[in-house]
CSV table of C-alpha atoms and ligand atoms in Angstrom, one decimal:
chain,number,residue,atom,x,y,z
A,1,UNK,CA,9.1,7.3,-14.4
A,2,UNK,CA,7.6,7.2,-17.9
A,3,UNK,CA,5.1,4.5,-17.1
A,4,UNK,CA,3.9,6.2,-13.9
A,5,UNK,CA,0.8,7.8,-15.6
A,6,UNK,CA,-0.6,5.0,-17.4
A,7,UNK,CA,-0.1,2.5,-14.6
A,8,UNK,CA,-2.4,4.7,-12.5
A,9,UNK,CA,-4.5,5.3,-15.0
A,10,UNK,CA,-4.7,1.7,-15.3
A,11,UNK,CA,-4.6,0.5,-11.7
A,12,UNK,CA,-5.7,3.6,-9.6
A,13,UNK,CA,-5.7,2.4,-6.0
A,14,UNK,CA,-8.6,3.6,-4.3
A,15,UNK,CA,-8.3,6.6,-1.9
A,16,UNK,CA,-9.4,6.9,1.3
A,17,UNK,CA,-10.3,10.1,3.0
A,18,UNK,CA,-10.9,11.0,6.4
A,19,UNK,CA,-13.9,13.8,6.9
A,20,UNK,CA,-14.0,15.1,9.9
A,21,UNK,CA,-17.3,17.6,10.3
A,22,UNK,CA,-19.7,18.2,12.9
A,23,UNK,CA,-22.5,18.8,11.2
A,24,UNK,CA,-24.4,15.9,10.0
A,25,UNK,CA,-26.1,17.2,7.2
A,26,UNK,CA,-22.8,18.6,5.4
A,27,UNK,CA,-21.1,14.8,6.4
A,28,UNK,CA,-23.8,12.7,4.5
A,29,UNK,CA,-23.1,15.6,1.4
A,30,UNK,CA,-19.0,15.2,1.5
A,31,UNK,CA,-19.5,11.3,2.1
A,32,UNK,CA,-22.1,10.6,-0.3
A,33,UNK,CA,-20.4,12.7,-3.2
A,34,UNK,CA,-16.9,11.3,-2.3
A,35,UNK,CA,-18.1,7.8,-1.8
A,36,UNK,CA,-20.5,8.3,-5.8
A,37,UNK,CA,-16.6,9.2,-6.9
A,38,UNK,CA,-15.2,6.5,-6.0
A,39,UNK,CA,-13.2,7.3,-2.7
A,40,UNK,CA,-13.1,5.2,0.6
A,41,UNK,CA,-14.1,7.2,3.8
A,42,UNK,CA,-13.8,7.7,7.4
A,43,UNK,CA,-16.3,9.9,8.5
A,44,UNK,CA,-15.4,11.9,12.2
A,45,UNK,CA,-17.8,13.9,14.0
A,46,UNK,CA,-15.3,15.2,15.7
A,47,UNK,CA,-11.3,14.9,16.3
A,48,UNK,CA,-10.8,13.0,19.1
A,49,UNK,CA,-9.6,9.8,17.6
A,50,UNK,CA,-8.0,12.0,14.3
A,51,UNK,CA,-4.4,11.3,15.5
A,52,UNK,CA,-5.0,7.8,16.0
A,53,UNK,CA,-7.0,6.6,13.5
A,54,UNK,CA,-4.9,8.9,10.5
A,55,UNK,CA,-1.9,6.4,12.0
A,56,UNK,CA,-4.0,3.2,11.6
A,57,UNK,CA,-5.4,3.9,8.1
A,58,UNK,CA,-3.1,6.4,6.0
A,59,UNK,CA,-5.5,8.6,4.5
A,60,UNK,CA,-4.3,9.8,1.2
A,61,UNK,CA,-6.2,13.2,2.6
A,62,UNK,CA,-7.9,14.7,5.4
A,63,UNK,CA,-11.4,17.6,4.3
A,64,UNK,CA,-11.3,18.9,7.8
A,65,UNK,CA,-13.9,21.2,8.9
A,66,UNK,CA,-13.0,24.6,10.8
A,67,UNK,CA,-16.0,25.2,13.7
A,68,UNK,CA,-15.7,21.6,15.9
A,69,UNK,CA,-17.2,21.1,19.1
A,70,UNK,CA,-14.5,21.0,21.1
A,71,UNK,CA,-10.9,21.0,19.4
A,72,UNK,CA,-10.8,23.4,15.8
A,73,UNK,CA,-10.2,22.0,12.9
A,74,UNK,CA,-7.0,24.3,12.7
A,75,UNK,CA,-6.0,22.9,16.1
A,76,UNK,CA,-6.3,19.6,14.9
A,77,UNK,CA,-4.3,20.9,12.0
A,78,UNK,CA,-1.7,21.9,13.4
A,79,UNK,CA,-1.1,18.9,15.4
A,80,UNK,CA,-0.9,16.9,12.4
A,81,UNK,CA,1.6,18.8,11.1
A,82,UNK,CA,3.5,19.2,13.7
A,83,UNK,CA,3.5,15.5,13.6
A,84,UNK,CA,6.8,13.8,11.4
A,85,UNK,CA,4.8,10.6,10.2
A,86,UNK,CA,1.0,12.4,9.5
A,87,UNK,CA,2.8,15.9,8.4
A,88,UNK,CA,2.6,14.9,4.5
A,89,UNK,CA,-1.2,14.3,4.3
A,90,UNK,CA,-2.9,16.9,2.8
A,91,UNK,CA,-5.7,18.8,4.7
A,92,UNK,CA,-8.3,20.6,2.5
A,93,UNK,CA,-10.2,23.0,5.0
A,94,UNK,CA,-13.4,23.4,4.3
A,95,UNK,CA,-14.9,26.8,6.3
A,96,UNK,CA,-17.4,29.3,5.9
A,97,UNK,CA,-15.0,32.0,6.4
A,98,UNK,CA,-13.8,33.4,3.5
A,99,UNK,CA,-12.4,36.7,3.9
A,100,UNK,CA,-8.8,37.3,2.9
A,101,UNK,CA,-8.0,37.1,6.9
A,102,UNK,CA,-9.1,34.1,7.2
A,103,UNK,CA,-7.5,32.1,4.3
A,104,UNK,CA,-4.0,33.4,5.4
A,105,UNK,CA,-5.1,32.2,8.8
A,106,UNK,CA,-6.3,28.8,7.7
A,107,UNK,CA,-3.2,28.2,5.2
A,108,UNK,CA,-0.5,29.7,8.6
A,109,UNK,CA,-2.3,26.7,10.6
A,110,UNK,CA,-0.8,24.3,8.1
A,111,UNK,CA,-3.7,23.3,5.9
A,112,UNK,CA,-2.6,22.3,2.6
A,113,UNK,CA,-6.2,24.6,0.9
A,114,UNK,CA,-9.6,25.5,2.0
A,115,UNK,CA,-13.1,25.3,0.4
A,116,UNK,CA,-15.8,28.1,1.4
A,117,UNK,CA,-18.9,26.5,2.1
A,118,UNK,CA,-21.4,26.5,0.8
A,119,UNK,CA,-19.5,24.2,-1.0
A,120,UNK,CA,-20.3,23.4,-5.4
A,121,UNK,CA,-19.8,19.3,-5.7
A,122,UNK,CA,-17.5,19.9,-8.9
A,123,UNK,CA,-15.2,22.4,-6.9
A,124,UNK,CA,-15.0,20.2,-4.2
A,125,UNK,CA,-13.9,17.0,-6.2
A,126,UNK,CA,-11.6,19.3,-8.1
A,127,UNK,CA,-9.8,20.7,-5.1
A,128,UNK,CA,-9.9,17.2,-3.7
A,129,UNK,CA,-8.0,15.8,-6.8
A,130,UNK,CA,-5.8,18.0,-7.2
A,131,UNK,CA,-4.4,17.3,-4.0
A,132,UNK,CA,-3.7,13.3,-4.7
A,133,UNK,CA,-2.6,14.2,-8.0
B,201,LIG,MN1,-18.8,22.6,12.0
């Protein structure tokens, strides 16, 4: 217990982090600033292979965005946490809705927090930390 801060201070394994957004502009944004801080990705365009591949790789944290193409990002929420094995990774929803309404919306699907977008880089790390802390 009492060595558990400085031995990941001292040997921080590296992170990997799924992203799953549709838009390519925002995905070069959330990979480029997670991959300049250090993290591993997996970028999605979309969630058809999300179950599979979060079962293959054990992401430390899924930044799931809301409006997808064909399945939403709360859908795809919610079957991750309805799943026993993938239930405990922590899915940071990042939306443009950010009316009271929605949040309770986006946090009853089973996401862990949500970002509004447009999204500030030092918000976004900071939200994204806090959740592998
Ligand atoms: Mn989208």
């Amino acid at each position: 217990m009492a060595d558990t801060k400085t031995k990941t201070k001292a040997k921080t394994k590296t992170k990997t982090i799924i992203i799953v957004e549709d838009n390519a502009l925002n995905m070069k944004m959330f990979d480029d600033l997670l991959l300049n801080n250090g993290y591993e990705t997996i970028p999605m365009g979309d969630g058809s292979t999300l179950i599979e591949t979060a079962r293959e790789r054990h992401p430390d944290l899924i930044i799931m965005d809301i409006q997808l193409p064909d399945r939403s990002g709360l859908e795809l929420t919610r079957l991750l946490k309805d799943d026993r094995q993938l239930k405990t990774i922590p899915v940071i929803a990042v939306t443009a809705f950010a009316m009271p309404a929605d949040r309770a919306r986006i946090l009853k699907f089973g996401c862990d927090d949500y970002i509004s977008k447009p999204i500030s880089p030092v918000g976004f790390l900071k939200a994204i930390a806090k959740h592998l802390a």
